[in-house]
Coordinates of N, CA and C in Angstrom, one line a residue:
M284 N -79.0 104.5 147.0 CA -78.2 103.3 146.9 C -79.3 102.2 147.5
A285 N -79.1 101.1 146.7 CA -79.7 99.7 147.3 C -79.0 99.0 148.5
P286 N -79.5 98.4 149.3 CA -79.1 97.5 150.3 C -78.3 96.3 149.8
A287 N -77.0 96.0 150.5 CA -76.7 94.7 149.8 C -77.2 93.4 150.2
N288 N -76.9 92.6 149.5 CA -77.3 91.2 149.5 C -77.4 90.7 150.9
R289 N -78.1 89.9 151.5 CA -78.2 89.2 152.9 C -76.8 88.7 153.0
A290 N -76.8 87.6 152.1 CA -75.5 86.7 152.0 C -74.1 87.3 151.9
I291 N -74.1 88.5 151.3 CA -73.0 89.1 151.2 C -72.6 89.8 152.5
V292 N -73.7 90.5 153.1 CA -73.4 91.0 154.6 C -73.0 90.1 155.5
R293 N -73.9 89.0 155.5 CA -73.6 87.8 156.4 C -72.1 87.7 156.4
N294 N -71.6 87.3 155.2 CA -70.3 86.9 154.9 C -69.2 87.8 155.4
A295 N -69.4 89.2 155.0 CA -68.6 90.5 155.2 C -68.4 90.6 156.9
L296 N -69.4 90.1 157.7 CA -69.3 90.1 159.1 C -68.8 89.1 159.6
L297 N -69.1 87.8 159.0 CA -68.9 86.3 159.6 C -67.4 86.1 159.9
L298 N -66.8 86.6 158.5 CA -65.0 86.1 158.6 C -64.4 86.7 159.8
P299 N -64.7 88.2 160.0 CA -63.9 88.8 161.1 C -64.4 88.2 162.4
A300 N -65.6 87.8 162.4 CA -65.9 87.3 163.5 C -65.6 85.9 163.8
V301 N -65.2 85.1 162.9 CA -64.5 83.8 163.3 C -63.2 84.1 163.5
Q302 N -62.3 85.2 162.9 CA -61.1 85.5 163.2 C -60.9 85.8 164.5
I303 N -61.7 86.7 165.1 CA -61.7 87.0 166.6 C -62.0 85.9 167.5
V304 N -62.9 85.0 167.0 CA -62.9 83.8 168.0 C -61.9 82.8 168.0
L305 N -61.0 82.7 166.9 CA -59.9 82.1 166.7 C -58.8 82.7 167.8
G306 N -58.8 84.0 167.7 CA -57.9 84.9 168.7 C -58.2 84.5 170.0
L307 N -59.5 84.6 170.2 CA -60.0 84.3 171.8 C -59.6 82.8 172.1
V308 N -60.0 81.9 171.6 CA -59.6 80.5 171.8 C -58.1 80.3 171.8
G309 N -57.5 81.0 170.9 CA -55.6 80.8 171.1 C -55.4 81.6 172.5
A310 N -56.0 82.8 172.7 CA -55.5 83.5 174.0 C -55.9 82.8 175.2
V311 N -57.0 82.2 175.3 CA -57.5 81.4 176.3 C -56.4 80.3 176.7
V312 N -56.1 79.5 175.5 CA -55.3 78.5 175.7 C -53.8 78.9 176.3
I313 N -53.5 80.0 175.6 CA -52.1 80.6 176.1 C -52.2 81.1 177.5
A314 N -53.4 81.6 177.9 CA -53.4 82.0 179.2 C -53.5 81.0 180.3
L315 N -53.9 79.9 179.7 CA -54.2 78.7 180.7 C -52.9 77.9 181.1
L316 N -51.8 78.3 179.7 CA -50.3 77.7 180.0 C -49.9 78.9 181.1
G317 N -50.3 80.1 181.6 CA -49.6 80.7 182.4 C -48.9 82.1 181.7
H318 N -49.2 82.4 180.4 CA -48.5 83.3 179.8 C -49.3 84.4 179.4
G319 N -49.7 85.3 180.3 CA -50.5 86.4 180.2 C -50.5 87.6 179.2
A320 N -49.2 88.0 179.0 CA -48.8 88.9 178.2 C -48.9 88.2 176.7
H321 N -48.3 87.0 176.6 CA -48.4 86.4 175.3 C -49.8 86.2 175.0
A322 N -50.8 85.9 175.9 CA -52.1 85.6 175.5 C -52.9 86.9 174.7
K323 N -52.4 88.1 175.5 CA -53.1 89.3 175.2 C -52.3 89.7 173.9
A324 N -51.2 89.5 173.7 CA -50.4 89.9 172.3 C -51.2 88.9 171.1
F325 N -51.6 87.9 171.5 CA -51.9 86.8 170.5 C -53.4 87.1 169.9
L326 N -54.1 87.7 171.1 CA -55.3 88.4 170.7 C -55.4 89.8 169.8
V327 N -54.3 90.5 170.3 CA -54.1 91.8 169.4 C -54.1 91.3 168.1
G328 N -52.9 90.5 167.8 CA -52.7 90.2 166.4 C -53.8 89.5 165.6
A329 N -54.5 88.9 166.4 CA -55.9 88.4 165.7 C -56.8 89.3 165.3
A330 N -56.9 90.4 166.3 CA -58.0 91.5 166.2 C -57.4 92.4 165.0
V331 N -56.1 92.7 164.9 CA -55.7 93.4 163.9 C -55.9 92.7 162.3
V332 N -55.8 91.6 162.3 CA -56.2 91.1 161.0 C -57.7 91.0 160.7
A333 N -58.3 90.7 161.8 CA -59.8 90.7 161.7 C -60.3 92.3 161.4
A334 N -59.7 93.3 161.8 CA -60.2 94.6 161.5 C -59.9 94.9 159.9
G335 N -58.8 94.4 159.7 CA -58.3 94.6 158.1 C -59.4 93.8 157.4
F336 N -59.8 92.7 157.7 CA -60.8 91.9 156.8 C -62.3 92.5 157.1
A337 N -62.6 93.2 158.4 CA -63.8 94.0 158.5 C -63.7 95.2 157.4
V338 N -62.5 95.8 157.3 CA -62.4 97.3 156.5 C -62.7 96.8 155.0
F339 N -62.0 95.7 154.8 CA -62.2 95.0 153.4 C -63.8 94.8 152.9
G340 N -64.6 94.1 153.8 CA -65.8 93.5 153.5 C -66.6 95.0 153.5
W341 N -66.3 95.7 154.4 CA -67.2 97.2 154.3 C -66.9 97.8 153.1
R342 N -65.7 97.9 152.7 CA -65.5 98.5 151.5 C -66.0 97.9 150.1
T343 N -66.0 96.5 150.2 CA -66.6 95.7 149.0 C -67.8 95.3 149.1
G344 N -68.3 94.5 150.1 CA -69.3 93.9 150.2 C -70.6 94.9 150.7
L345 N -70.4 95.6 151.5 CA -71.4 96.4 152.2 C -72.1 97.6 151.5
Q346 N -71.3 97.6 150.5 CA -72.1 99.0 149.3 C -73.1 98.7 148.6
A347 N -73.6 99.5 147.7 CA -74.7 99.0 146.9 C -74.4 98.0 145.8
P348 N -75.0 96.8 145.7 CA -74.5 95.8 144.7 C -74.6 96.0 143.4
V349 N -75.4 96.9 142.9 CA -75.6 97.1 141.4 C -75.1 98.3 141.2
V350 N -73.8 98.1 140.5 CA -73.0 99.4 140.1 C -72.4 98.8 138.7
S351 N -71.6 99.7 138.0 CA -70.8 99.4 136.9 C -69.6 98.6 137.2
A352 N -69.2 97.8 136.4 CA -68.1 97.1 136.5 C -66.7 97.7 137.0
G353 N -66.7 98.9 136.5 CA -65.3 99.8 136.9 C -65.5 100.3 138.4
R354 N -66.7 100.4 138.8 CA -66.7 100.9 140.1 C -66.6 99.6 141.1
V355 N -67.0 98.5 140.8 CA -66.6 97.3 141.3 C -65.2 97.2 141.6
F356 N -64.6 97.1 140.4 CA -63.0 97.0 140.4 C -62.4 98.1 141.5
A357 N -62.7 99.2 141.3 CA -62.2 100.1 142.1 C -62.4 100.1 143.7
R358 N -63.8 99.4 143.8 CA -63.9 99.2 145.5 C -63.0 97.7 145.7
L359 N -62.7 96.8 144.8 CA -62.0 95.9 145.1 C -60.7 96.3 145.6
L360 N -60.0 97.2 144.6 CA -58.8 97.7 144.6 C -58.6 98.4 145.9
V361 N -59.4 99.4 146.4 CA -59.3 100.6 147.3 C -59.5 99.5 148.9
G362 N -60.5 98.7 148.6 CA -60.6 97.7 149.7 C -59.3 96.8 150.2
S363 N -58.7 96.4 149.0 CA -57.6 95.6 149.2 C -56.4 96.4 150.0
I364 N -56.4 97.7 149.3 CA -55.1 98.5 149.8 C -55.4 98.9 151.3
L365 N -56.7 99.3 151.6 CA -57.0 99.7 152.8 C -56.9 98.5 153.9
K366 N -57.4 97.3 153.5 CA -57.2 96.1 154.3 C -55.6 95.9 154.8
W367 N -54.8 95.8 153.7 CA -53.2 95.8 154.1 C -52.8 97.0 154.7
V368 N -53.2 98.1 154.7 CA -52.9 99.4 155.3 C -53.2 99.2 156.9
V369 N -54.3 98.6 157.0 CA -54.9 98.4 158.4 C -53.9 97.3 159.1
I370 N -53.8 96.4 158.3 CA -53.1 95.1 158.9 C -51.7 95.5 159.0
G371 N -51.1 96.2 158.1 CA -49.5 96.4 158.4 C -49.4 97.5 159.4
V372 N -50.1 98.6 159.5 CA -50.0 99.5 160.4 C -50.4 98.9 161.8
G373 N -51.3 98.2 162.0 CA -51.9 97.7 163.4 C -50.7 96.8 163.8
L374 N -50.3 95.8 163.0 CA -49.3 94.8 163.3 C -47.9 95.6 164.0
A375 N -47.5 96.6 162.9 CA -46.2 97.2 163.4 C -46.5 97.8 164.8
L376 N -47.6 98.6 164.9 CA -47.8 99.5 166.2 C -47.8 98.3 167.4
A377 N -48.5 97.2 167.1 CA -48.7 96.1 168.2 C -47.2 95.4 168.5
M378 N -46.5 95.4 167.4 CA -45.1 94.6 167.7 C -44.2 95.5 168.2
A379 N -44.5 96.8 168.2 CA -43.7 97.8 168.7 C -44.0 98.2 170.1
A380 N -45.0 97.9 170.5 CA -45.3 98.2 172.1 C -44.6 97.2 172.8
P381 N -43.9 97.7 173.9 CA -43.0 96.9 174.7 C -43.5 96.0 175.6
A382 N -45.2 96.1 175.8 CA -45.7 95.3 176.7 C -46.2 94.0 176.0
L383 N -46.1 93.8 174.5 CA -46.7 92.8 173.8 C -45.5 92.4 173.0
P384 N -45.3 90.8 173.3 CA -44.2 90.0 172.8 C -44.5 90.1 171.2
A385 N -43.5 90.3 170.5 CA -43.7 90.4 168.9 C -44.2 89.1 168.4
A386 N -43.5 88.1 168.8 CA -43.6 86.7 168.3 C -45.2 86.3 168.5
A387 N -45.8 86.7 169.6 CA -47.0 86.3 169.9 C -48.1 87.0 169.1
V388 N -47.8 88.4 168.9 CA -48.5 89.2 168.0 C -48.6 88.6 166.6
F389 N -47.4 88.2 166.0 CA -47.6 87.6 164.9 C -48.1 86.2 164.9
A390 N -48.2 85.4 165.9 CA -48.8 84.3 165.9 C -50.3 84.3 165.7
G391 N -50.8 85.2 166.4 CA -52.1 85.5 166.4 C -52.7 86.2 165.0
A392 N -51.7 86.9 164.4 CA -52.2 87.2 162.9 C -51.9 86.0 162.1
V393 N -51.2 85.3 162.2 CA -51.0 84.2 161.3 C -52.2 83.2 161.7
A394 N -52.7 83.0 163.0 CA -53.8 82.2 163.3 C -55.2 82.7 162.6
A395 N -55.3 84.1 162.7 CA -56.5 84.7 162.1 C -56.5 84.6 160.5
Y396 N -55.2 84.7 160.1 CA -55.3 84.5 158.5 C -55.6 83.3 158.1
V397 N -55.0 82.0 158.6 CA -55.3 80.8 158.6 C -56.7 80.5 158.5
G398 N -57.4 81.1 159.7 CA -58.7 81.0 159.6 C -59.6 81.5 158.5
C399 N -58.8 82.5 157.9 CA -59.6 83.0 156.7 C -59.4 82.1 155.5
L400 N -58.2 81.5 155.6 CA -58.2 80.6 154.3 C -59.0 79.1 154.6
L401 N -59.2 79.0 155.7 CA -60.0 77.7 155.8 C -61.7 78.0 155.9
C402 N -62.0 79.2 156.2 CA -63.4 79.6 155.8 C -63.7 79.9 154.5
L403 N -62.8 80.4 153.5 CA -63.0 80.9 152.4 C -64.0 80.1 151.5
P404 N -63.6 78.7 151.6 CA -64.6 77.8 150.6 C -65.9 77.7 151.2
W405 N -66.1 77.8 152.6 CA -67.4 77.6 153.3 C -68.3 78.9 152.8
L406 N -67.6 80.3 152.9 CA -68.0 81.5 152.6 C -68.6 81.8 151.5
V407 N -67.8 81.1 150.2 CA -67.9 81.2 148.9 C -69.3 80.6 148.5
R408 N -69.7 79.5 148.9 CA -71.1 78.9 148.5 C -72.1 79.8 148.5

């Protein structure tokens, strides 16, 4: 298997990093307001979404770049399914935890996903 393209590897790793940074910034702002549990829950929500996108990047972008179209499509499908399984299970477990406020977990997940939407045009270039 040939190594993946540098730009693809960079983008596959950069998007989850941006999502984690957004989660950290939001958690610091919430912690400065005096809500420690909410800050931790916000960061957990963002980390779950970042983990889902990291799994997607690993499954689709960090594999050998020259393969048949069928294999690329299968990678895309499996990567998407794995991403949503990681996000769904992670958010369900985080929201079920009694120490984490569910609304703050959801807010962190939304913030990380909005970060993805804002970064996509920049990453596609």
